[in-house]
Amino acid sequence: MSPRRVVVFGGTFDPIHNGHIAIAKCLRDELEAESVVMVPTRRPWLRSEAPIASPEDRLRMVELAVENECRIEVSNVDILRDKTTYSIDTVNDLREHYAAANQFTFAIGTDTVPDLHRWHRFDELVKECTFTVVQRPGSPLVDTASLPDATQVVRGPMIKVSASEIRSMIRHGDLANAANVLPESVIRFIIEASLYQ
Ligand code: ATP
C-alpha cells in the first residue's frame, strides 16, 4: 500500500510567519505528503504565556497565509475544543477528517524537542504518529538517539524568524521589518485588527 502521509503542523501561530510557511512547503515536498495540516492551538499546555491574539484571529491569519497553497490545509480542531490543547487529541480528531491517511507525522521545530517527552499521554501519542523534526536556526542540533523510533530530522529552510520577534517589532511600530517576514495578507489583517500594539 502506498503511503498516504499527513503532516500535522501545530503551533500558536501568533502570528503565522514566513518561516512556518516555508517549513510547511518543505515538508509537503520532501515527505511527499498528501497534505500538511496547519493546526492553530487554542491553549498550548506547556507554554507559560497565553497567546496574545484570539484563537479566531490566529486561525484566520493561518487561513489567509495558505489560501493559495496546494496540499497545505488548515484545521480548526484545536480551536473548537474549548480546553487546553493536547497533541494526542489533535491527532485523534484529525484521524476522523483524514480517514484514508495511513501515516501521520507530527512536525516540530528543534526548539520543541527538549520538552517532547513531557507531552501529555506521550506513550499513547508515539503509537499514533511519528515525529518529524525541522532544524531551527539558533537551536542546537538534536540527538536522534533520544527521540522516538522512526523520527525523521529534516534540515528545512533555516529561516531565522520567530513570532515573538515579530510581535515585538509591531509593538515598537516597526511595521516595515515585520512586513518582510509576514505574508502580505497577514500583515494587512494585523493592521486592520490592530493586533500586537
Ligand atoms: P514564539 O516566538 O511565539 O515562540 P514561534 O515562531 O516559535 O513562536 P510557534 O507557533 O510557537 O512559532 O511554532 C510552531 C512550530 O513551528 C514549533 O514547533 C516551532 O518549533 C516551529 N517553528 C517556528 N518557527 C520556526 C523556524 N523559523 N524554523 C523552524 N521551526 C520553527
Short mmCIF file of C-alpha atoms and ligand atoms in Angstrom, two decimals:
data_model
loop_
_atom_site.label_atom_id
_atom_site.label_comp_id
_atom_site.label_asym_id
_atom_site.label_seq_id
_atom_site.Cartn_x
_atom_site.Cartn_y
_atom_site.Cartn_z
CA MET A 1 0.00 0.00 0.00
CA SER A 2 1.50 3.38 -0.96
CA PRO A 3 1.82 5.80 1.95
CA ARG A 4 -0.86 8.44 2.28
CA ARG A 5 1.01 10.70 4.60
CA VAL A 6 -0.50 13.57 6.55
CA VAL A 7 1.85 16.02 8.26
CA VAL A 8 0.36 17.67 11.32
CA PHE A 9 1.91 21.09 11.94
CA GLY A 10 0.62 22.54 15.19
CA GLY A 11 1.57 25.88 16.69
CA THR A 12 0.29 29.01 18.31
CA PHE A 13 0.88 30.89 15.03
CA ASP A 14 0.74 34.18 16.93
CA PRO A 15 1.18 35.27 14.13
CA ILE A 16 1.96 32.74 11.39
CA HIS A 17 5.16 33.89 9.62
CA ASN A 18 7.22 33.12 6.51
CA GLY A 19 9.30 30.58 8.49
CA HIS A 20 6.18 28.49 9.22
CA ILE A 21 5.04 28.66 5.61
CA ALA A 22 8.46 27.71 4.22
CA ILE A 23 8.53 24.72 6.61
CA ALA A 24 5.06 23.60 5.53
CA LYS A 25 6.07 23.74 1.85
CA CYS A 26 9.34 21.94 2.52
CA LEU A 27 7.59 19.14 4.43
CA ARG A 28 4.89 18.81 1.77
CA ASP A 29 7.53 18.37 -0.95
CA GLU A 30 10.26 16.41 0.88
CA LEU A 31 7.90 13.98 2.60
CA GLU A 32 5.64 13.78 -0.48
CA ALA A 33 2.75 14.41 1.86
CA GLU A 34 -0.82 14.11 0.76
CA SER A 35 -1.47 17.08 2.98
CA VAL A 36 0.24 19.33 5.52
CA VAL A 37 -2.37 20.37 8.07
CA MET A 38 -1.72 23.59 9.97
CA VAL A 39 -3.43 23.39 13.35
CA PRO A 40 -3.53 26.55 15.47
CA THR A 41 -3.70 25.60 19.15
CA ARG A 42 -6.25 27.13 21.48
CA ARG A 43 -4.23 26.97 24.72
CA PRO A 44 -0.89 25.16 24.45
CA TRP A 45 -0.39 23.43 27.79
CA LEU A 46 3.43 23.56 28.02
CA ARG A 47 3.64 27.29 27.34
CA SER A 48 3.59 29.54 30.36
CA GLU A 49 2.27 32.57 28.46
CA ALA A 50 -1.12 32.59 26.76
CA PRO A 51 -1.16 33.62 23.09
CA ILE A 52 -1.76 37.36 22.53
CA ALA A 53 -4.18 37.22 19.58
CA SER A 54 -7.50 35.41 19.96
CA PRO A 55 -7.82 31.82 18.69
CA GLU A 56 -10.18 33.05 15.97
CA ASP A 57 -7.75 35.75 14.75
CA ARG A 58 -4.84 33.29 14.73
CA LEU A 59 -6.94 30.78 12.77
CA ARG A 60 -7.92 33.48 10.26
CA MET A 61 -4.28 34.53 9.77
CA VAL A 62 -3.29 30.92 9.05
CA GLU A 63 -6.17 30.58 6.57
CA LEU A 64 -5.12 33.78 4.78
CA ALA A 65 -1.47 32.72 4.70
CA VAL A 66 -2.01 29.39 2.97
CA GLU A 67 -5.16 30.00 0.94
CA ASN A 68 -3.31 29.72 -2.38
CA GLU A 69 -1.07 26.77 -1.45
CA CYS A 70 -1.92 23.33 -2.72
CA ARG A 71 -1.80 20.39 -0.26
CA ILE A 72 -1.49 22.77 2.69
CA GLU A 73 -4.69 22.87 4.69
CA VAL A 74 -5.90 24.42 7.93
CA SER A 75 -7.79 22.66 10.69
CA ASN A 76 -9.81 24.22 13.49
CA VAL A 77 -9.95 21.04 15.63
CA ASP A 78 -7.89 22.54 18.46
CA ILE A 79 -9.68 25.87 18.36
CA LEU A 80 -13.07 24.16 18.56
CA ARG A 81 -12.04 22.09 21.60
CA ASP A 82 -12.71 24.57 24.38
CA LYS A 83 -9.87 23.49 26.64
CA THR A 84 -6.11 23.12 26.85
CA THR A 85 -4.61 21.68 23.67
CA TYR A 86 -3.05 18.22 23.88
CA SER A 87 -1.49 16.79 20.72
CA ILE A 88 -2.99 13.35 21.36
CA ASP A 89 -6.47 14.92 20.99
CA THR A 90 -5.32 16.75 17.85
CA VAL A 91 -4.14 13.56 16.17
CA ASN A 92 -7.24 11.61 17.21
CA ASP A 93 -9.56 14.33 15.90
CA LEU A 94 -7.64 14.63 12.63
CA ARG A 95 -7.91 10.88 12.06
CA GLU A 96 -11.65 11.37 11.62
CA HIS A 97 -11.09 14.07 8.98
CA TYR A 98 -8.31 12.21 7.17
CA ALA A 99 -9.68 8.69 7.46
CA ALA A 100 -7.92 7.49 4.30
CA ALA A 101 -4.45 8.52 5.52
CA ASN A 102 -2.26 5.70 6.81
CA GLN A 103 0.67 7.72 8.13
CA PHE A 104 0.52 10.67 10.49
CA THR A 105 3.64 12.59 11.37
CA PHE A 106 3.78 15.50 13.78
CA ALA A 107 6.14 18.31 12.70
CA ILE A 108 8.07 20.22 15.36
CA GLY A 109 11.00 22.65 15.37
CA THR A 110 14.24 21.68 17.12
CA ASP A 111 13.47 24.12 19.95
CA THR A 112 10.47 21.95 20.90
CA VAL A 113 12.47 18.69 21.17
CA PRO A 114 13.68 19.08 24.82
CA ASP A 115 10.03 19.17 26.00
CA LEU A 116 8.78 16.37 23.77
CA HIS A 117 8.88 13.64 26.41
CA ARG A 118 6.72 15.76 28.71
CA TRP A 119 3.86 15.89 26.21
CA HIS A 120 0.56 14.69 27.65
CA ARG A 121 -0.03 10.91 27.17
CA PHE A 122 3.22 10.75 25.20
CA ASP A 123 3.37 6.92 25.21
CA GLU A 124 -0.01 6.84 23.52
CA LEU A 125 0.93 9.58 21.07
CA VAL A 126 4.02 7.73 19.77
CA LYS A 127 1.77 4.81 18.86
CA GLU A 128 -0.50 7.11 16.85
CA CYS A 129 2.08 9.10 14.88
CA THR A 130 5.76 9.59 14.12
CA PHE A 131 7.64 12.87 14.55
CA THR A 132 9.45 14.99 12.01
CA VAL A 133 11.91 17.45 13.49
CA VAL A 134 12.72 20.57 11.47
CA GLN A 135 16.01 22.27 12.24
CA ARG A 136 15.65 25.80 13.51
CA PRO A 137 18.47 28.35 13.23
CA GLY A 138 19.87 29.08 16.69
CA SER A 139 18.60 25.82 18.25
CA PRO A 140 21.13 23.07 18.95
CA LEU A 141 21.10 20.05 16.65
CA VAL A 142 19.09 17.16 18.01
CA ASP A 143 20.46 13.92 19.39
CA THR A 144 18.34 11.46 17.42
CA ALA A 145 19.09 8.67 19.93
CA SER A 146 16.85 10.44 22.45
CA LEU A 147 13.91 10.62 20.03
CA PRO A 148 11.15 8.07 19.43
CA ASP A 149 11.80 5.41 16.78
CA ALA A 150 11.10 6.48 13.20
CA THR A 151 11.64 10.17 13.95
CA GLN A 152 12.89 11.95 10.86
CA VAL A 153 15.10 15.04 11.00
CA VAL A 154 14.71 17.50 8.12
CA ARG A 155 17.08 20.40 7.56
CA GLY A 156 14.23 22.66 6.46
CA PRO A 157 14.53 26.15 5.04
CA MET A 158 16.55 27.51 8.02
CA ILE A 159 14.76 30.85 8.19
CA LYS A 160 15.70 32.81 11.28
CA VAL A 161 12.40 34.31 12.36
CA SER A 162 10.11 33.92 15.35
CA ALA A 163 6.61 35.10 16.17
CA SER A 164 7.80 36.75 19.39
CA GLU A 165 10.30 38.90 17.44
CA ILE A 166 7.53 39.90 15.05
CA ARG A 167 5.18 40.85 17.91
CA SER A 168 7.93 42.99 19.36
CA MET A 169 8.56 44.71 16.00
CA ILE A 170 4.87 45.56 15.69
CA ARG A 171 4.64 46.77 19.29
CA HIS A 172 7.53 49.14 18.54
CA GLY A 173 5.91 50.38 15.32
CA ASP A 174 8.44 48.67 13.05
CA LEU A 175 5.88 47.50 10.51
CA ALA A 176 8.37 47.62 7.64
CA ASN A 177 10.57 44.89 9.13
CA ALA A 178 7.54 42.87 10.23
CA ALA A 179 6.20 43.02 6.67
CA ASN A 180 9.45 41.43 5.41
CA VAL A 181 8.75 38.21 7.30
CA LEU A 182 4.95 38.00 7.02
CA PRO A 183 2.67 37.22 4.08
CA GLU A 184 1.06 40.40 2.75
CA SER A 185 -2.45 39.21 3.64
CA VAL A 186 -1.35 38.59 7.24
CA ILE A 187 0.28 41.99 7.84
CA ARG A 188 -2.83 43.61 6.32
CA PHE A 189 -5.05 41.65 8.74
CA ILE A 190 -2.81 42.60 11.71
CA ILE A 191 -3.01 46.30 10.83
CA GLU A 192 -6.79 46.24 10.25
CA ALA A 193 -7.45 44.37 13.52
CA SER A 194 -4.84 46.46 15.45
CA LEU A 195 -3.14 43.32 16.76
CA TYR A 196 0.04 43.24 18.89
CA GLN A 197 0.14 47.02 19.52
P1 ATP B 1 7.17 32.23 19.50
O1 ATP B 1 8.30 33.12 19.07
O2 ATP B 1 5.95 32.99 19.98
O3 ATP B 1 7.61 31.15 20.44
P2 ATP B 1 7.28 30.60 17.06
O4 ATP B 1 7.83 31.47 15.99
O5 ATP B 1 8.21 29.59 17.69
O6 ATP B 1 6.59 31.50 18.18
P3 ATP B 1 5.10 28.72 17.07
O7 ATP B 1 3.73 28.94 16.58
O8 ATP B 1 5.30 28.59 18.52
O9 ATP B 1 6.01 29.90 16.47
O10 ATP B 1 5.77 27.50 16.30
C1 ATP B 1 5.07 26.36 15.85
C2 ATP B 1 6.10 25.30 15.49
O11 ATP B 1 6.95 25.81 14.44
C3 ATP B 1 7.04 24.90 16.64
O12 ATP B 1 7.26 23.51 16.58
C4 ATP B 1 8.32 25.67 16.34
O13 ATP B 1 9.43 24.98 16.84
C5 ATP B 1 8.32 25.68 14.82
N1 ATP B 1 8.99 26.87 14.26
C6 ATP B 1 8.60 28.16 14.36
N2 ATP B 1 9.44 28.98 13.68
C7 ATP B 1 10.40 28.19 13.15
C8 ATP B 1 11.56 28.42 12.35
N3 ATP B 1 11.91 29.65 11.98
N4 ATP B 1 12.32 27.34 11.98
C9 ATP B 1 11.96 26.07 12.38
N5 ATP B 1 10.89 25.78 13.14
C10 ATP B 1 10.11 26.81 13.53
#
